[in-house]
Coordinates of C-alpha atoms in Angstrom, one line a residue:
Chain A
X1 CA -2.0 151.7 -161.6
X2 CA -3.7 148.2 -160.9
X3 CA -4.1 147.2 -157.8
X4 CA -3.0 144.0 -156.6
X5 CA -4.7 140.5 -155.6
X6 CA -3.2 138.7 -152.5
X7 CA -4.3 135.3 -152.0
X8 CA -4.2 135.0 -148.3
X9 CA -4.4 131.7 -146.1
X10 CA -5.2 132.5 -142.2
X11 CA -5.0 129.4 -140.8
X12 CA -7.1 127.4 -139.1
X13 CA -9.2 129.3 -136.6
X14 CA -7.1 131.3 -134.1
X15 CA -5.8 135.1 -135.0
X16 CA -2.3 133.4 -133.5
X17 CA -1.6 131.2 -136.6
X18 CA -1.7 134.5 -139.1
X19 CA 2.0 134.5 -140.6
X20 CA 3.7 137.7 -140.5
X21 CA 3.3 138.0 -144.0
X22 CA -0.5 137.5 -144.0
X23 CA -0.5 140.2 -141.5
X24 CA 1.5 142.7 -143.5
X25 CA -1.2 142.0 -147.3
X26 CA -3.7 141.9 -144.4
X27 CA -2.6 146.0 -143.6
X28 CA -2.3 146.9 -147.6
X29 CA -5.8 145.8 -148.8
X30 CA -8.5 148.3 -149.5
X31 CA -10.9 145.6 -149.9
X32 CA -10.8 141.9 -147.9
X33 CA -12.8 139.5 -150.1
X34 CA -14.8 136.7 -147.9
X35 CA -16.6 133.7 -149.0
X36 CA -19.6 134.2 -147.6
X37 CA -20.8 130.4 -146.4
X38 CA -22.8 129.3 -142.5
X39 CA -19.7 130.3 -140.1
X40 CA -17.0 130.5 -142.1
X41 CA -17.1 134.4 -143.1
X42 CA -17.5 135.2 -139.5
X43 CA -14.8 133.4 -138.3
X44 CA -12.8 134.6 -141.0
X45 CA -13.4 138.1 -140.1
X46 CA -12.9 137.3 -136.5
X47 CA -9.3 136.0 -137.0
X48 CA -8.2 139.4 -139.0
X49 CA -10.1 142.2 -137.9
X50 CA -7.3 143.0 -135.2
X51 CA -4.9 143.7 -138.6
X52 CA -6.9 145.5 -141.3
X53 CA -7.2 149.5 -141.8
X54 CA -10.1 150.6 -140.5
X55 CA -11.8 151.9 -143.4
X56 CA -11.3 148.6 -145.5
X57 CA -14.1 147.2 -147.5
X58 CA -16.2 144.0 -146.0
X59 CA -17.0 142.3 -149.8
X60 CA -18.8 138.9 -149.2
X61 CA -18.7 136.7 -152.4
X62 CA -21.4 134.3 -153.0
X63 CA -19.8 130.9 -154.4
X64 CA -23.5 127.9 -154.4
X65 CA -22.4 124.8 -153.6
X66 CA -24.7 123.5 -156.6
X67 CA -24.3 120.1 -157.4
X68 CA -25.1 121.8 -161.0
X69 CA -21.1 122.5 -162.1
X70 CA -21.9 125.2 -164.6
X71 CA -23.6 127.2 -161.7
X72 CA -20.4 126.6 -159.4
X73 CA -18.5 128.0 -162.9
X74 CA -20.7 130.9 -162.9
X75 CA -20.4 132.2 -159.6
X76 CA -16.8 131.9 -159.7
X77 CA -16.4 133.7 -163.4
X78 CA -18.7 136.2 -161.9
X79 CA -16.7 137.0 -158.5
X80 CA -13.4 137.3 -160.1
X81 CA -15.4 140.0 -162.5
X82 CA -15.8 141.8 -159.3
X83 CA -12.5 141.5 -157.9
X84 CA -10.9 142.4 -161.6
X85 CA -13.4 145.7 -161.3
X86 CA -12.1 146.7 -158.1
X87 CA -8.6 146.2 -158.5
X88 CA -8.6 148.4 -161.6
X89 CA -9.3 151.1 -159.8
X90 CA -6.2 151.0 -158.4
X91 CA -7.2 149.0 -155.0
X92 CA -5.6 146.0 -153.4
X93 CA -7.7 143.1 -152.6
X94 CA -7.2 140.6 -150.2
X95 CA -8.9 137.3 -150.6
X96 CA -9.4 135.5 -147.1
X97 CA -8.9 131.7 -147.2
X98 CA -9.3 129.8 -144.1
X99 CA -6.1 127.1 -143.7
X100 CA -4.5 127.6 -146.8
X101 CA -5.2 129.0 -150.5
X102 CA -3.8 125.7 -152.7
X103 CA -5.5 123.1 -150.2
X104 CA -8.9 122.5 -151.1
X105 CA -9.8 126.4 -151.3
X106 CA -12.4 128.4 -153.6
X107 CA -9.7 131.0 -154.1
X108 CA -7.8 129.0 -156.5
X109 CA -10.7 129.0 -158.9
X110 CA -11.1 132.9 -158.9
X111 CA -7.6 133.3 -159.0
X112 CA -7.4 131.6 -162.3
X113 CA -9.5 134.1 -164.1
X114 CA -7.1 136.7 -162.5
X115 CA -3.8 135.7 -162.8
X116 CA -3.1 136.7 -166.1
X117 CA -4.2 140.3 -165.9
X118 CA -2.8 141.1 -162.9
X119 CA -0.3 141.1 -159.9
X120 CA -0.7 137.9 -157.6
X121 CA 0.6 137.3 -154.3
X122 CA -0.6 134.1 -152.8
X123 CA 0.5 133.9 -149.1
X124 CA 0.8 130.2 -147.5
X125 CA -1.7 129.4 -144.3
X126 CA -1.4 126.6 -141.6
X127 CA -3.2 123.4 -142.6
X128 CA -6.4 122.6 -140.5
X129 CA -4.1 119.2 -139.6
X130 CA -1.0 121.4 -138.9
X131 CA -2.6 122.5 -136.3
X132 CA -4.2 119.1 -135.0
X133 CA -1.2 117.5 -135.0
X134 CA 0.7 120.1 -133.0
X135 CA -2.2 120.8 -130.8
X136 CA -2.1 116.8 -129.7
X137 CA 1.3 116.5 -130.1
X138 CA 1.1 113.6 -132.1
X139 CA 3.9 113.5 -134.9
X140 CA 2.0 112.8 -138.3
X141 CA 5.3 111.1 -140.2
X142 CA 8.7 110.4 -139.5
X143 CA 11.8 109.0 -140.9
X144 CA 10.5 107.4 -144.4
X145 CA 7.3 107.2 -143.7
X146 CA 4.6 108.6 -146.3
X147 CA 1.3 110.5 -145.8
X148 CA -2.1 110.8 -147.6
X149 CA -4.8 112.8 -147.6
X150 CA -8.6 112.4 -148.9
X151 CA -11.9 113.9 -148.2
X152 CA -13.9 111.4 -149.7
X153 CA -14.7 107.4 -150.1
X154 CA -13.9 106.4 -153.9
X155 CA -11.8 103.5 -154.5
X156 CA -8.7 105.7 -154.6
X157 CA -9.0 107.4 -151.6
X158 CA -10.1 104.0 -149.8
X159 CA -6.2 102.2 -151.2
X160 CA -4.4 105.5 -149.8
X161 CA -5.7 105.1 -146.7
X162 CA -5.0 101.2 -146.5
X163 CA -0.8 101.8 -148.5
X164 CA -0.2 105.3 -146.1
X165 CA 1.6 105.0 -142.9
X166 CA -0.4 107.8 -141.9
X167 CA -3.8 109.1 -143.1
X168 CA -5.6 112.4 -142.9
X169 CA -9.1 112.4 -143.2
X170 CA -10.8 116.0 -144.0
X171 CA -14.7 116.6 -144.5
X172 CA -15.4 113.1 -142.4
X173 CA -19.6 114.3 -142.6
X174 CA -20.0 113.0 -146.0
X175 CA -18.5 109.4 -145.1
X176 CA -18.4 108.9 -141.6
X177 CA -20.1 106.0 -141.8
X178 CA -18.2 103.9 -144.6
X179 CA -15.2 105.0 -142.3
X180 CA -16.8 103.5 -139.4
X181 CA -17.4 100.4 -141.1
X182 CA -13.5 100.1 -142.6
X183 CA -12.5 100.3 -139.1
X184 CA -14.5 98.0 -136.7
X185 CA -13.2 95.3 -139.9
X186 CA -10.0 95.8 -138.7
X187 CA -7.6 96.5 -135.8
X188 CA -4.4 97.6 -137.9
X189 CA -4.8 101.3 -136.9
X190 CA -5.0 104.1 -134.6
X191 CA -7.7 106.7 -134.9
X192 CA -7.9 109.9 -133.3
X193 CA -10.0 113.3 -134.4
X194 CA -10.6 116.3 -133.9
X195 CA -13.4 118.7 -134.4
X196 CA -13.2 122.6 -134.9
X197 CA -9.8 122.9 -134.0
X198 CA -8.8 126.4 -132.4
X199 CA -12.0 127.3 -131.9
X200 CA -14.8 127.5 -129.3
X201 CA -15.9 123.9 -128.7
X202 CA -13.2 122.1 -129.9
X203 CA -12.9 118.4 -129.1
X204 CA -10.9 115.2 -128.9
X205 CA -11.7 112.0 -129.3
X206 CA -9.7 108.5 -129.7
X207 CA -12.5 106.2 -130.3
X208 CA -14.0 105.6 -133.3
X209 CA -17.6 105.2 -131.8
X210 CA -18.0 108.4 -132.8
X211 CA -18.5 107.8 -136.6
X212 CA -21.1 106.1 -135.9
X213 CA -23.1 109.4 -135.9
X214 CA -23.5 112.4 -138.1
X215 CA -19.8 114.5 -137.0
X216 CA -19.6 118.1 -137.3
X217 CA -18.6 119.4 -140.7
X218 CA -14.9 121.0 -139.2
X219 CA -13.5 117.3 -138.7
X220 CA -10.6 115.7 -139.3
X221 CA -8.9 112.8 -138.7
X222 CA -5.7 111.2 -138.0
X223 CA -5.1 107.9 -139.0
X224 CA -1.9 105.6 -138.4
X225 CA -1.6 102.4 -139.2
X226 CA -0.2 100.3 -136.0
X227 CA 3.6 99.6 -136.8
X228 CA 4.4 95.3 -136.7
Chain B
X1 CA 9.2 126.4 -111.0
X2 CA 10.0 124.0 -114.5
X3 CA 10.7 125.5 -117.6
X4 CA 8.2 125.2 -120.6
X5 CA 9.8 123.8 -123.5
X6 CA 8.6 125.1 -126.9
X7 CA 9.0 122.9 -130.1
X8 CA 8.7 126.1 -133.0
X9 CA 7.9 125.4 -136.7
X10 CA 9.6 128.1 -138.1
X11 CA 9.0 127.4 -141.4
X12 CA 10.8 126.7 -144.9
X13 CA 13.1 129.8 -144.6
X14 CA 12.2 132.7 -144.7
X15 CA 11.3 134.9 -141.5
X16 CA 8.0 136.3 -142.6
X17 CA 6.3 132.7 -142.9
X18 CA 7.0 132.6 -139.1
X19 CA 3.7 133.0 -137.2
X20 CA 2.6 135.5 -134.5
X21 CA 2.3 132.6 -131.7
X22 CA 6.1 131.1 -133.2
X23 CA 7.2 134.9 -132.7
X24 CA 5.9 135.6 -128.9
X25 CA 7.0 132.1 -128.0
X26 CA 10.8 133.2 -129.2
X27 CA 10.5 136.4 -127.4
X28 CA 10.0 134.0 -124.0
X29 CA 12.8 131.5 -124.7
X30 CA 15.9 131.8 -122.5
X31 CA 17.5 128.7 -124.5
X32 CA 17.4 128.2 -128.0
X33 CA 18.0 125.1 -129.0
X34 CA 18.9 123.9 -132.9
X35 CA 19.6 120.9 -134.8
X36 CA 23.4 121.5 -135.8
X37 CA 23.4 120.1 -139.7
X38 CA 24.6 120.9 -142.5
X39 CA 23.4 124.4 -143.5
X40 CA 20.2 124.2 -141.3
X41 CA 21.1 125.2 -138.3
X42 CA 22.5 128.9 -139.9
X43 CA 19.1 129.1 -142.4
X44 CA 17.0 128.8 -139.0
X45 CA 19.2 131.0 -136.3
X46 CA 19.0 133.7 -138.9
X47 CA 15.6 133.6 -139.5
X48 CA 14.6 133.7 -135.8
X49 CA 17.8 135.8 -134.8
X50 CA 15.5 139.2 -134.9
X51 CA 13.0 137.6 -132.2
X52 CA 14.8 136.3 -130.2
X53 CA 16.3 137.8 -126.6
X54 CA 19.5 139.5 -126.6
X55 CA 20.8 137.1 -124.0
X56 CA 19.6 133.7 -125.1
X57 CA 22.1 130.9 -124.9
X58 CA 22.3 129.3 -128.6
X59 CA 22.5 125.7 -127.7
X60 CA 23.7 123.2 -131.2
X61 CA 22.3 119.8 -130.5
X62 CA 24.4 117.2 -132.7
X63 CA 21.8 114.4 -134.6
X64 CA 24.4 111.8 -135.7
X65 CA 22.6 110.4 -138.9
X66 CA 24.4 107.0 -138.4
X67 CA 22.6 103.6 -139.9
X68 CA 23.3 102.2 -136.9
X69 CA 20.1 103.1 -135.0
X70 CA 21.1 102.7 -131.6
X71 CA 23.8 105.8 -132.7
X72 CA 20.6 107.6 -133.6
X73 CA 18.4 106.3 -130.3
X74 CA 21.0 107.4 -128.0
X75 CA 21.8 110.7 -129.5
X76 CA 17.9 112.0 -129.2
X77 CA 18.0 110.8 -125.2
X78 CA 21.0 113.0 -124.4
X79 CA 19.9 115.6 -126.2
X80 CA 16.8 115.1 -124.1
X81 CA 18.4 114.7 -121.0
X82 CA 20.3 118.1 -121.6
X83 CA 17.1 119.8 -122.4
X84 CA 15.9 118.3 -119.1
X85 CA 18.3 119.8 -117.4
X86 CA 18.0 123.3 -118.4
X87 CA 14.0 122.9 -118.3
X88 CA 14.4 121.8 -114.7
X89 CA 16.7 125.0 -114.0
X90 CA 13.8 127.0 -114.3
X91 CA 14.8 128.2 -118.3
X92 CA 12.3 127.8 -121.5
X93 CA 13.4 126.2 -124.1
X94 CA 12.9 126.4 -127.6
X95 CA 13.9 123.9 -130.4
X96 CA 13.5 125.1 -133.7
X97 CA 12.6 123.1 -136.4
X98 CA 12.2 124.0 -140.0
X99 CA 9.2 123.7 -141.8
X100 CA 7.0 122.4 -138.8
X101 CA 7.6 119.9 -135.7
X102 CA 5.2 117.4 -136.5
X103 CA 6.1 116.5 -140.0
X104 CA 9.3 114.5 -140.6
X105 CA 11.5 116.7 -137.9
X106 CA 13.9 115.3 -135.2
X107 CA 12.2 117.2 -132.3
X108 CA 9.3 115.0 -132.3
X109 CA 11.6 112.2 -131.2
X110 CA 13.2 114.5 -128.3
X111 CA 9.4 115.4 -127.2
X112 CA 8.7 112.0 -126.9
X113 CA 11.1 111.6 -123.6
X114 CA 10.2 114.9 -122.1
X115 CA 6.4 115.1 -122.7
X116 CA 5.7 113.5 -119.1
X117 CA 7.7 115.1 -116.9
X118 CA 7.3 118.6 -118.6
X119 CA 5.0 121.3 -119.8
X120 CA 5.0 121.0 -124.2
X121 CA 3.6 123.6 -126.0
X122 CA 4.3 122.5 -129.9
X123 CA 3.6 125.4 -132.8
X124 CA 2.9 124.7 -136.3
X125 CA 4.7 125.7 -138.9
X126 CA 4.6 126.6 -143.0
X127 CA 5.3 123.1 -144.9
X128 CA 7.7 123.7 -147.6
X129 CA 5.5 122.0 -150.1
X130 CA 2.5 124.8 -148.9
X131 CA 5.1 127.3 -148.9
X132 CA 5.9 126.2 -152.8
X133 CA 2.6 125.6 -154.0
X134 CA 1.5 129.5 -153.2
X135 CA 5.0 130.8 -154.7
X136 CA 3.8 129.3 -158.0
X137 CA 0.3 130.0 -157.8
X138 CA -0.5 126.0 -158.2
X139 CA -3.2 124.7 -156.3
X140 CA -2.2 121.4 -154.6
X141 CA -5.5 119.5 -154.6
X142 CA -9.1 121.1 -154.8
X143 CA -12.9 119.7 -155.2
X144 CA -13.0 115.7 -153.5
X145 CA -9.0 114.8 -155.0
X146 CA -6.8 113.5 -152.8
X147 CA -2.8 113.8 -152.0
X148 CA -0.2 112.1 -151.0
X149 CA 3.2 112.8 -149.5
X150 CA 6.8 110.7 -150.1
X151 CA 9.7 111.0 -149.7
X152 CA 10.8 107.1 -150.2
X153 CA 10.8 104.8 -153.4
X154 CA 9.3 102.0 -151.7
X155 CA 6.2 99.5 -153.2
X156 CA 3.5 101.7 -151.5
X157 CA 5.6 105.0 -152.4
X158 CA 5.1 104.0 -155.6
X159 CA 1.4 103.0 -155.3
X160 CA 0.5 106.3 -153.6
X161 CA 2.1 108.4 -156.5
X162 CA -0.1 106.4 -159.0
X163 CA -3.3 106.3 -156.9
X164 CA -3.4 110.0 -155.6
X165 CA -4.4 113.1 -158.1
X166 CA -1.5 114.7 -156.8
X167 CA 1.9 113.5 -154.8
X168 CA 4.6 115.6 -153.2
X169 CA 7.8 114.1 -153.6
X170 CA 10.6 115.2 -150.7
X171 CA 13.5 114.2 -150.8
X172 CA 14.3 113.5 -153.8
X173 CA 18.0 113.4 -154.0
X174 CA 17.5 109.9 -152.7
X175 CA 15.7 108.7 -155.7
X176 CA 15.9 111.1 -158.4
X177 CA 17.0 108.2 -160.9
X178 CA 13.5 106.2 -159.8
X179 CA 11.5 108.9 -160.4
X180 CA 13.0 109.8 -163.5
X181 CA 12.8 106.1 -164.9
X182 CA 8.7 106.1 -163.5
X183 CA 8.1 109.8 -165.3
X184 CA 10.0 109.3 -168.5
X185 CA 8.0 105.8 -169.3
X186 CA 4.5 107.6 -168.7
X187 CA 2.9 110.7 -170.1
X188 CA -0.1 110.9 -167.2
X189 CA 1.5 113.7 -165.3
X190 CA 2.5 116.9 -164.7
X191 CA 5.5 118.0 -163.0
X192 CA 7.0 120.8 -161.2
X193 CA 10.0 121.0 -158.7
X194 CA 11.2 123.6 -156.5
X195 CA 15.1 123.6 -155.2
X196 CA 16.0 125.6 -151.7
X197 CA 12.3 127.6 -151.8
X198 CA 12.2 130.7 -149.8
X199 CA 16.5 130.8 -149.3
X200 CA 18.7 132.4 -151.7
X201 CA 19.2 130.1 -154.4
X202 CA 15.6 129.1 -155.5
X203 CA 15.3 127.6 -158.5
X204 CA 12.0 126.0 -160.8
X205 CA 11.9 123.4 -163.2
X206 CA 9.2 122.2 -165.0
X207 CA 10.8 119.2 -167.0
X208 CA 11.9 115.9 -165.6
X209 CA 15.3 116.3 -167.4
X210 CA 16.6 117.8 -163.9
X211 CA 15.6 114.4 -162.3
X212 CA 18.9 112.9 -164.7
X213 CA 21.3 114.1 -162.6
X214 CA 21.5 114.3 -158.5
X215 CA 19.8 116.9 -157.0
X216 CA 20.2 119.3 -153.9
X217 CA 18.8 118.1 -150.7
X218 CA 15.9 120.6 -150.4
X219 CA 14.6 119.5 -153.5
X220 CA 10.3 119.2 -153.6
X221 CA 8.5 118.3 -156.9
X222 CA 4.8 118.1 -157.0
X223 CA 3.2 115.6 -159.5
X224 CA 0.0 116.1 -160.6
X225 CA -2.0 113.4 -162.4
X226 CA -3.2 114.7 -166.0
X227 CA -7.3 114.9 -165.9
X228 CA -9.3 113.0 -169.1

């Protein structure tokens, strides 16, 4: 019999934020799958080694972040021939995503090469801005309002940010500075961020001043627009 | 010594999305406290009712959802004042919400009047629309797209849907007939809804024909722009 692939989101950072259900896959799997990229793998590991049987296989995938697409495509094709290898040998395979598996996650791209031949169990994670928002107690949207998202500075993502009543900003490094800009132009909205939330070092901050420099790569921000 | 109140995403309905830190914060609740609603109230009491102590006190909190706001104002403050009083006996509290506290839920307006005077400790919780996204394997946004979130038929509603790669509609029973009209006049998207995901009862549809006629109140599409 095939073994099957769980899809498993683990939150942001803190072993706490594991759903019941992650933690059950978590005790099935023969084999825990791990993007192996700077501190994520460790902190990955960190968050479920409390829940996985003991003799479990460590497997860290390599996925380049080439800007060259067709070697992104290649490493993923070539990682999902891995997992498809071990689970027909009958194993189960967990595949650790931090946050969640459908937001902006490399698991989704190796779970396309694998959905068709086998069993797939993708298990919902908290959202990195889940987690901010409870941590700071600071309600995202209410009543009617609406939300965005965007983790980058195209037109697009620029008109979200102005028509949303609330804006999340994720992966802030690669525009902190056109972000700075937009917001010393204008005084229509609040601003507060967080970096590396539920982990060591997290930090707060309600100024924008600091966009002005280079922000760690776990940012995000929360952005409202002032109501009249 | 004050109570700690607790405000608990518990999720879109189904007791295994509850998290470890939702879990050991039911265990230490002496008062559980619930939006009474429709059928939400039952759907989160018997999600949590395994975790919780044999002797908490079930308290229904009414949320009139009058037009008149000052109905609505004055409802949230004596529910607050009633959680104050049990906070300042010494008991925890926790108020459920489903899905999670931050995102269009009624205990963020409660917190608001008791934040000052008392220890808060707000949990995430498993979004529906995260929660349907991994059910169906769909991937929500990946690479630099971006997302947006309505639940609304307003101007900028309708802006975000056509500026963002991919928009979550929530409730939709409001403007099923909009939406309908928008989707039937354009063939850019894709579309997929969810009714009552995680409860008995779920249902999937992938063509907007559903959108003809009124739909149930838990009802999430997500609409994905067709790539070139």
């Amino acid at each position: 019999m095939k073994g099957k692939l769980f899809g498993i989101g683990i939150g942001p950072g803190e072993a706490e934020l594991l759903t019941l259900k992650a933690v059950k896959a978590l005790k099935t799997a023969d084999v825990i799958c791990v993007p192996k990229s700077k501190e994520q793998a460790s902190t990955a590991l960190h968050i479920v080694s409390e829940f996985i049987q003991e003799d479990a296989i460590i497997e860290h995938l390599e996925f380049p972040m080439s800007k060259d697409i067709s070697v992104r495509l290649a490493s993923r094709k070539k990682n999902a021939d891995t997992i498809a290898k071990t689970l027909k040998e009958g194993k189960n395979v967990a595949f650790l995503t931090l946050g969640d598996p459908m937001l902006y996650s490399t698991y989704s791209y190796v779970m396309e090469h694998l959905i068709n031949d086998f069993e797939v169990e993708t298990i919902p994670g908290i959202y990195s801005f889940a987690a901010i928002s409870n941590t700071i107690n600071t309600p995202l949207v209410s009543g009617n309002e609406n939300l965005s998202v965007i983790c980058n500075w195209d037109g697009n993502d620029q008109k979200l940010l102005q028509e949303s009543d609330t804006c999340i900003c994720m992966k802030i490094s690669s525009y902190h500075a056109e972000l700075f800009n937009f917001l010393s132009n204008s005084n229509g909205y609040d601003f507060k961020m967080i970096t590396d939330v539920g982990k060591n070092g997290q930090q707060y901050y309600d100024s924008i001043e600091i966009l002005k420099e280079k922000v760690p790569y776990f940012s995000t921000a929360i952005i409202k627009k002032k109501k009249a």
